[in-house]
PDB file of C-alpha atoms in Angstrom:
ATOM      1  CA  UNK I   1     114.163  96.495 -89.813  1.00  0.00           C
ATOM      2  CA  UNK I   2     113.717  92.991 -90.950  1.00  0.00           C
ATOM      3  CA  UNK I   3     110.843  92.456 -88.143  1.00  0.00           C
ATOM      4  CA  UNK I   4     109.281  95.651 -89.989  1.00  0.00           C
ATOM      5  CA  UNK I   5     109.741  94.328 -93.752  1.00  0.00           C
ATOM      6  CA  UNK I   6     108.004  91.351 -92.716  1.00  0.00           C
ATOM      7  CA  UNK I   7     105.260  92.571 -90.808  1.00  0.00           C
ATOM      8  CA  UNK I   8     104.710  95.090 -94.126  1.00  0.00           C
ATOM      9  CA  UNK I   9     104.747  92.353 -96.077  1.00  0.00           C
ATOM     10  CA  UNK I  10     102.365  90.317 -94.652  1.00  0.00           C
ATOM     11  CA  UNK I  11     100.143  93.080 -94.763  1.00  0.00           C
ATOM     12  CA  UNK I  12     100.237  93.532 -97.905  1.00  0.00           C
ATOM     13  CA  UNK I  13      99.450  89.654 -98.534  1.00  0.00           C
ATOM     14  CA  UNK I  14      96.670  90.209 -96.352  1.00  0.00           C
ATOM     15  CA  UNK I  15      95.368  92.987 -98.518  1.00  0.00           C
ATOM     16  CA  UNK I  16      95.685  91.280-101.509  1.00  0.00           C
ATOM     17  CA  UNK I  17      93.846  88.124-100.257  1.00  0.00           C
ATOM     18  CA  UNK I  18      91.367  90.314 -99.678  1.00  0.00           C
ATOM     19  CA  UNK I  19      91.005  91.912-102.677  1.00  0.00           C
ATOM     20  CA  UNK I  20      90.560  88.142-104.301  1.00  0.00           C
ATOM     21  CA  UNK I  21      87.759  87.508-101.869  1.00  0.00           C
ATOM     22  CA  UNK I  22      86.051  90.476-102.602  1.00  0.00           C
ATOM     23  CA  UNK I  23      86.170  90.431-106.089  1.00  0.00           C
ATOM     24  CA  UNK I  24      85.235  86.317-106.520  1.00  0.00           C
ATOM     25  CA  UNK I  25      81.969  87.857-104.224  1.00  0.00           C
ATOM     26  CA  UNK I  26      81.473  90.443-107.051  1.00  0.00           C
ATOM     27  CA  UNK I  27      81.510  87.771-109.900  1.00  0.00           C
ATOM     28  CA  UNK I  28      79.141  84.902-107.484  1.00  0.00           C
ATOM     29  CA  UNK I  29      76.097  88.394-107.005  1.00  0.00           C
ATOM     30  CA  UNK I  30      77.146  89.006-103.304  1.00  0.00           C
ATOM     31  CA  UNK I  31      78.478  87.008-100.225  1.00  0.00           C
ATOM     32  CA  UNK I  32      76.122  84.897 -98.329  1.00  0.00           C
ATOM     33  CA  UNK I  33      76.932  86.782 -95.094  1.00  0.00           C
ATOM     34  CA  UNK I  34      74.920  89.806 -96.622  1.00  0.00           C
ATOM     35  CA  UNK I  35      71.647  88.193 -97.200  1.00  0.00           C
ATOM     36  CA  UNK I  36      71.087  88.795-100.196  1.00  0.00           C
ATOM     37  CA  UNK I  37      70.214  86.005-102.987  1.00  0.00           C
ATOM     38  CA  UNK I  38      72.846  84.830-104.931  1.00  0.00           C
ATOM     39  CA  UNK I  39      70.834  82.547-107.097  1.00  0.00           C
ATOM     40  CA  UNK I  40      70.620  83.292-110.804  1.00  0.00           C
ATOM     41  CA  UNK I  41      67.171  84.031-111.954  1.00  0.00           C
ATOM     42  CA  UNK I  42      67.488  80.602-114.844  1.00  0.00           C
ATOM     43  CA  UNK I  43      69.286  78.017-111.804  1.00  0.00           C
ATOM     44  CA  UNK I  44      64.959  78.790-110.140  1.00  0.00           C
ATOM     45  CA  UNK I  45      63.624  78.265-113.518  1.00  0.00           C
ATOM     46  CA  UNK I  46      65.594  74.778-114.180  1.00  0.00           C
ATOM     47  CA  UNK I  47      64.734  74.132-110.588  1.00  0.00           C
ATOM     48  CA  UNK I  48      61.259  74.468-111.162  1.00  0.00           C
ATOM     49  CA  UNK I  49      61.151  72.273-114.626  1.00  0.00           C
ATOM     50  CA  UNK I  50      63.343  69.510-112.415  1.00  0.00           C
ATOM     51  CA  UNK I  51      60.349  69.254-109.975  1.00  0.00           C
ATOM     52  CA  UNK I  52      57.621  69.409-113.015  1.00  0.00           C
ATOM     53  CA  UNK I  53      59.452  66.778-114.845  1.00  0.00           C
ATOM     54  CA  UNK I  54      59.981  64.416-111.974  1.00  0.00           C
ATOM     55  CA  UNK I  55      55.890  64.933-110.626  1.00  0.00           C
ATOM     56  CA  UNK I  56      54.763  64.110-114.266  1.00  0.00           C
ATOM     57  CA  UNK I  57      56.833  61.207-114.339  1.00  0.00           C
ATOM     58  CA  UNK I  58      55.452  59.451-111.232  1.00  0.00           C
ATOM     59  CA  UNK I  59      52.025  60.376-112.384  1.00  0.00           C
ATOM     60  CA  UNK I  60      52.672  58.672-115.807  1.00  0.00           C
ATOM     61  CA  UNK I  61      53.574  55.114-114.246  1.00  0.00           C
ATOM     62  CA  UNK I  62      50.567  55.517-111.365  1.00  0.00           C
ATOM     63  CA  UNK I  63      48.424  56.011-114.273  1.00  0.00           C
ATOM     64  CA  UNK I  64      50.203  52.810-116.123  1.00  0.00           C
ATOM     65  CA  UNK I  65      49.361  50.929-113.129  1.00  0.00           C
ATOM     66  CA  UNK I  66      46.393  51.707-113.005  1.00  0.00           C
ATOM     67  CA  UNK I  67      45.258  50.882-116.525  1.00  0.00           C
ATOM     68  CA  UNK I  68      47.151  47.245-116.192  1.00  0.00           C
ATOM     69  CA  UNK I  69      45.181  46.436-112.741  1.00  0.00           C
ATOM     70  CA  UNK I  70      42.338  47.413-114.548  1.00  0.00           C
ATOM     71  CA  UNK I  71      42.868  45.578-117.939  1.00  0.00           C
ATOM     72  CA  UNK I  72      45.560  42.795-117.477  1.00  0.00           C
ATOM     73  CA  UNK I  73      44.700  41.772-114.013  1.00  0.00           C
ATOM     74  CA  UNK I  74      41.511  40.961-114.411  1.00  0.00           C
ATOM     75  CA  UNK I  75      42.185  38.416-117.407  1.00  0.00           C
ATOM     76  CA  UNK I  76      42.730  34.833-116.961  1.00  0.00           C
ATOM     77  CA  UNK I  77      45.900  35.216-118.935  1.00  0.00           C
ATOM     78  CA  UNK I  78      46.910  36.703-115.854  1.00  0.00           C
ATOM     79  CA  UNK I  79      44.883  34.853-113.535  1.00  0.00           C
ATOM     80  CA  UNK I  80      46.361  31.275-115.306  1.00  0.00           C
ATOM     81  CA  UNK I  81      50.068  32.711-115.172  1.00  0.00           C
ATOM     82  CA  UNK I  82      49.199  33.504-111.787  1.00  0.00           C
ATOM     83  CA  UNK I  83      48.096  30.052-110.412  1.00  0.00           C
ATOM     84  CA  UNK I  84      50.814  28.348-112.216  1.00  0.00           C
ATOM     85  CA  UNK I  85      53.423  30.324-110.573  1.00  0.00           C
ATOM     86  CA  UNK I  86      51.988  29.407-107.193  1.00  0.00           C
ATOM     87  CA  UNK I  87      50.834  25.950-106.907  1.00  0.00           C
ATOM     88  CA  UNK I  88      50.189  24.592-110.580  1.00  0.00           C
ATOM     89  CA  UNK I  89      53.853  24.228-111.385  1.00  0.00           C
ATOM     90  CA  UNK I  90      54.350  20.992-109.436  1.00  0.00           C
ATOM     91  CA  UNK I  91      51.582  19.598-112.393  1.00  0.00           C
ATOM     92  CA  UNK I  92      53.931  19.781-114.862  1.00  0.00           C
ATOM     93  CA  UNK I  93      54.739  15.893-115.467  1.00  0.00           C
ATOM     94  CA  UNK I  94      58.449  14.689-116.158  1.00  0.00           C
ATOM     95  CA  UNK I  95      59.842  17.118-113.609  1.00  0.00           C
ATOM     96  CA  UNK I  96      61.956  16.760-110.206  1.00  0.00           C
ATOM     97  CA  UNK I  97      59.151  18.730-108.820  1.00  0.00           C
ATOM     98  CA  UNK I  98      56.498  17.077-110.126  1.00  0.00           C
ATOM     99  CA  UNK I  99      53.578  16.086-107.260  1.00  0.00           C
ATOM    100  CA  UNK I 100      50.271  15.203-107.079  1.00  0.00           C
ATOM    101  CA  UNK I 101      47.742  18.173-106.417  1.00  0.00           C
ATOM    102  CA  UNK I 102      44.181  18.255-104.824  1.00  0.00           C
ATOM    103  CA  UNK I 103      42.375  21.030-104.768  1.00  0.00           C
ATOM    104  CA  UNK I 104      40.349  20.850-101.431  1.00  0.00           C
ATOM    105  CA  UNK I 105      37.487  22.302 -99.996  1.00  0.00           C
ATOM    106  CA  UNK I 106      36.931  25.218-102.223  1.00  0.00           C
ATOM    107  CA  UNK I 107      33.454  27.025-102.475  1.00  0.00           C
ATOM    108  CA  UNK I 108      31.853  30.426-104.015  1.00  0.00           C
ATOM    109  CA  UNK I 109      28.643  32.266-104.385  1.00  0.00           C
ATOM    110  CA  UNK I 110      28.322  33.638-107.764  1.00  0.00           C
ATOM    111  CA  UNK I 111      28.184  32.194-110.924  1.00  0.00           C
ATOM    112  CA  UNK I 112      30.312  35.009-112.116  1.00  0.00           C
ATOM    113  CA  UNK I 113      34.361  35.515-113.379  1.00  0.00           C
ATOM    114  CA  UNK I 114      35.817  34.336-110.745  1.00  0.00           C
ATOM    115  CA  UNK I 115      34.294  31.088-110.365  1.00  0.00           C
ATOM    116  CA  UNK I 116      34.339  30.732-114.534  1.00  0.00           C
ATOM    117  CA  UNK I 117      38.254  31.329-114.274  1.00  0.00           C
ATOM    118  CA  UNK I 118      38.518  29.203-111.585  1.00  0.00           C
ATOM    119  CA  UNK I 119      36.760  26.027-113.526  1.00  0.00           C
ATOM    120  CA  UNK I 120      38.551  27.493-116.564  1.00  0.00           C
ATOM    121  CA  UNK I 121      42.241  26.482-114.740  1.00  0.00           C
ATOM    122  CA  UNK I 122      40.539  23.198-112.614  1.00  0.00           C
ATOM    123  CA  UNK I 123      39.643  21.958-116.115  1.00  0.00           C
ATOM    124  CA  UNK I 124      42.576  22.791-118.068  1.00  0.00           C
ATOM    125  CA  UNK I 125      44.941  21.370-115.896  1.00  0.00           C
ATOM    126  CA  UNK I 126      42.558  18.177-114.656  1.00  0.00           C
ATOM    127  CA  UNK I 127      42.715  18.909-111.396  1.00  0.00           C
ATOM    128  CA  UNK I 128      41.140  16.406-108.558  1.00  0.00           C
ATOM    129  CA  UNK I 129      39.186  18.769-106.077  1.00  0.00           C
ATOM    130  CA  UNK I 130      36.785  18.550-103.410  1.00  0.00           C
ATOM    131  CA  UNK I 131      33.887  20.680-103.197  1.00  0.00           C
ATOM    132  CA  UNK I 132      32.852  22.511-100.081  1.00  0.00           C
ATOM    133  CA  UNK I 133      30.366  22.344 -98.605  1.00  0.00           C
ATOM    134  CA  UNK I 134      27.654  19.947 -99.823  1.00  0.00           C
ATOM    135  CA  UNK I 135      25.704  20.114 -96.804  1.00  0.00           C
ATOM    136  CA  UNK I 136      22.670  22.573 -96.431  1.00  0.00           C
ATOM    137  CA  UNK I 137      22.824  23.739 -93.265  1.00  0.00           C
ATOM    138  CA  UNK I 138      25.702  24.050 -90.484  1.00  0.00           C
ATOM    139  CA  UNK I 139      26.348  24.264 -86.555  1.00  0.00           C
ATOM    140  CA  UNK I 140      27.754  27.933 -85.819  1.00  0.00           C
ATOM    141  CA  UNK I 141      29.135  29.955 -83.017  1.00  0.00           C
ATOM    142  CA  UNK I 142      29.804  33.173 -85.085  1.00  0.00           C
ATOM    143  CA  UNK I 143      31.375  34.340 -88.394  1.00  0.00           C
ATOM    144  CA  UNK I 144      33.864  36.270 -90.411  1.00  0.00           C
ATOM    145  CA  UNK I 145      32.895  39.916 -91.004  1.00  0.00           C
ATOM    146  CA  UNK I 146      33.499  41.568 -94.321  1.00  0.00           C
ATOM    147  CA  UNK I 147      36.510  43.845 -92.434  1.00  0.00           C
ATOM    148  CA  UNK I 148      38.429  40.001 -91.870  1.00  0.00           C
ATOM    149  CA  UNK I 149      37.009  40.335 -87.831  1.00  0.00           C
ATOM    150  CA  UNK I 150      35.237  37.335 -86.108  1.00  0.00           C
ATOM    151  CA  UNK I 151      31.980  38.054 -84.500  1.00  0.00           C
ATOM    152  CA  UNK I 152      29.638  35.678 -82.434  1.00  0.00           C
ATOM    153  CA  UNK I 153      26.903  35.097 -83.709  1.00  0.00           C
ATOM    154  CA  UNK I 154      23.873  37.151 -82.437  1.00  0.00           C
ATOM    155  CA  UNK I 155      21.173  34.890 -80.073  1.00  0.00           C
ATOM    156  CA  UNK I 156      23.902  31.945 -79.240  1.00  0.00           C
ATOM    157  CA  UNK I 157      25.457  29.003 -81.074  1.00  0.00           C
ATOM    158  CA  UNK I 158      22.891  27.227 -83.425  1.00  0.00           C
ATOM    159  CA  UNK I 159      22.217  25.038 -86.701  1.00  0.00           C
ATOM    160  CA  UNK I 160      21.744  27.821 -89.434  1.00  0.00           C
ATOM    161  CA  UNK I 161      21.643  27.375 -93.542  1.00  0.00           C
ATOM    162  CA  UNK I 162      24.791  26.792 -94.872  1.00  0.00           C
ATOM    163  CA  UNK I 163      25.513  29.533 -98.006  1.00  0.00           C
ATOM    164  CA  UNK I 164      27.859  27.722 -99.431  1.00  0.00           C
ATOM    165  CA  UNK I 165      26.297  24.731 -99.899  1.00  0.00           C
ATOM    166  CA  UNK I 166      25.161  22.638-102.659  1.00  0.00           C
ATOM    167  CA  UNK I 167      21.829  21.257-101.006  1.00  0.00           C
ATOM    168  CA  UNK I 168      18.687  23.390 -98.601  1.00  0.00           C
ATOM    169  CA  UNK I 169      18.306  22.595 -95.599  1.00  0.00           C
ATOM    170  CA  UNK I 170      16.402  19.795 -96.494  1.00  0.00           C
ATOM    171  CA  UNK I 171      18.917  17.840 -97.725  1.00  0.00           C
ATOM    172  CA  UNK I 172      17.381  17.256-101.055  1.00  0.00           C
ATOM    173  CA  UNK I 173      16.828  20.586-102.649  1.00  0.00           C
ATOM    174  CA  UNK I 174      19.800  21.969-105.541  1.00  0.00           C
ATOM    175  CA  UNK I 175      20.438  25.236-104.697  1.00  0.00           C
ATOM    176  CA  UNK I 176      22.335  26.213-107.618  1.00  0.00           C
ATOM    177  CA  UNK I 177      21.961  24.144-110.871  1.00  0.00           C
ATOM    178  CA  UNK I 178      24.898  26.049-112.493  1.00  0.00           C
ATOM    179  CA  UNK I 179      27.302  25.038-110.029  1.00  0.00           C
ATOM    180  CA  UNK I 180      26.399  21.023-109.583  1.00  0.00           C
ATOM    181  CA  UNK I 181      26.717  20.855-113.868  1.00  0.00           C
ATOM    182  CA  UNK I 182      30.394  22.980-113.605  1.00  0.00           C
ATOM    183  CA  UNK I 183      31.491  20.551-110.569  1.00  0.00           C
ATOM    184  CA  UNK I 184      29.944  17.287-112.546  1.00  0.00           C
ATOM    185  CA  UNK I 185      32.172  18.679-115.725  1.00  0.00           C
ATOM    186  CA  UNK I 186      35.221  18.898-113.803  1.00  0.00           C
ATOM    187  CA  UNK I 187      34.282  14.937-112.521  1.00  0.00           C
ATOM    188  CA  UNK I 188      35.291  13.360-115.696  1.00  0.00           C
ATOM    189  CA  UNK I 189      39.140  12.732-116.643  1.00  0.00           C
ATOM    190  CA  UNK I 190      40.027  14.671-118.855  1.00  0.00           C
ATOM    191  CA  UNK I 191      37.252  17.196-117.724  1.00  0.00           C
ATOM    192  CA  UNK I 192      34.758  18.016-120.775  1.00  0.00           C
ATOM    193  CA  UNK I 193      34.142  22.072-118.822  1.00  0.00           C
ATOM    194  CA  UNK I 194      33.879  24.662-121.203  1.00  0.00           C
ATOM    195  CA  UNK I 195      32.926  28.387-120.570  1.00  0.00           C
ATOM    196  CA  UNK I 196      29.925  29.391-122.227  1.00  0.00           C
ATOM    197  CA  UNK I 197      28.162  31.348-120.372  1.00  0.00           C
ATOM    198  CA  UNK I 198      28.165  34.323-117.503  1.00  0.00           C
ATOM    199  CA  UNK I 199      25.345  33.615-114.629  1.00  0.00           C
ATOM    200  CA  UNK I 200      26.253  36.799-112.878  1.00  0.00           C
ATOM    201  CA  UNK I 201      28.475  40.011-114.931  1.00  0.00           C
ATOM    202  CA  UNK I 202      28.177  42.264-111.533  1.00  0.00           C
ATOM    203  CA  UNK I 203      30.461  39.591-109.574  1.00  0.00           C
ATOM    204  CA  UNK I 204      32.145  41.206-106.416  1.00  0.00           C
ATOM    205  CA  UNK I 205      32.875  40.852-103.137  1.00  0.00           C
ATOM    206  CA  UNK I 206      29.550  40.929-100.817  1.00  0.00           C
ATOM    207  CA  UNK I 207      27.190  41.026-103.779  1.00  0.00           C
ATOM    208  CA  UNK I 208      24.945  38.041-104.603  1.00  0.00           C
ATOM    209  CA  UNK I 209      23.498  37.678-107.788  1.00  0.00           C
ATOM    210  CA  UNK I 210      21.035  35.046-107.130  1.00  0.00           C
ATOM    211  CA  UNK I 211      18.970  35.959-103.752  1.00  0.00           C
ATOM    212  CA  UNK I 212      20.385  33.723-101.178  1.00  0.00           C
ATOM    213  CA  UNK I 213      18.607  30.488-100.299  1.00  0.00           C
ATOM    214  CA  UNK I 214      18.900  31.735 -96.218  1.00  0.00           C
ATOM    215  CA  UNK I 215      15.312  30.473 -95.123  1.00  0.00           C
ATOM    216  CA  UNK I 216      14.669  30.184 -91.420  1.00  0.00           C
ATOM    217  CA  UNK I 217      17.611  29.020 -88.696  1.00  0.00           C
ATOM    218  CA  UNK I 218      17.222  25.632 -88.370  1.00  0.00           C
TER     219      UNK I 218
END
């Protein structure tokens, strides 16, 4: 009899456990065994918003990005804060780091804002540089593409016109006034370069403003 007592009790437990179950199913819209939904129609909806929300967010701060590479980056605020952090630091006199700085063998195209910054900070901070390349013409095997790859030059090694540099091939001839009276500026201690004037607005990489002095190969 006590075997039977038990067993009927446990039964009943059983059955009342069950109950529980079924009714916690009732109040959550169904069991997940059944396969039907149990998501309330608003827990989509906030779902939704989330996911709106979080997309509109990350297009907000591309677009700041954007509009501060365009704006700020381009300044020589930025360009000045820039150099300092990387190199122009160690010109600050009176400090353990302090060291002496030359600027060597820099060069450029385009009398446009990148070479007008450039003079801008070589002035400001009376910086010693070196100038390259003064020579008209060269002795090349190949080149640099525009994708960073080196190429050999088409026909062979040979003496071609120098780009970069100050004087033709003759030796003699000034390629570019603007850029002999910005380096003889930057000469004099404490350089007397001022800004005054853009040679070429439409400065960018692969463009030349002026026509290139190329002539023949030499």
């Amino acid at each position: 009899l006590q075997v039977d007592r038990y067993v009927m009790h446990s039964d009943e437990s059983c059955d009342e456990e069950t109950d529980l179950f079924q009714k916690s199913d009732d109040r959550g819209g169904g069991s997940s065994g059944s396969g039907r939904d149990i998501t309330k129609p608003w827990d989509r909806g906030l779902v939704i918003r989330l996911q709106c929300f979080i997309v509109s967010v990350i297009f907000l701060v591309m677009c700041a990005a954007g509009l501060f590479a365009a704006v700020v980056v381009d300044t020589y605020w930025f360009y000045e804060r820039w150099l300092d952090k990387q190199w122009g630091f160690a010109l600050e006199e009176g400090q353990s780091y302090t060291a002496p700085v030359w600027m060597g063998e820099f060069g450029y195209l385009n009398h446009g804002p990148f070479w007008l910054m450039f003079m801008r900070y070589l002035s400001s901070r009376d910086v010693d540089f070196a100038y390259w390349a003064i020579n008209g013409i060269k002795y090349s095997e190949g080149f640099n593409g525009a994708d960073g790859v080196y190429r050999p030059l088409p026909g062979g090694a040979r003496w071609v016109v120098e780009l970069y540099g100050i004087l033709g091939p003759d030796w003699q001839t000034v390629k570019k006034a603007w850029m002999v009276r910005d380096l003889q500026a930057l000469m004099d201690s404490p350089s007397r370069w001022l800004p005054t004037d853009i040679g070429c607005v439409t400065d960018f990489l692969g463009h030349f403003c002026d026509v290139p002095f190329r002539g023949p190969d030499v």
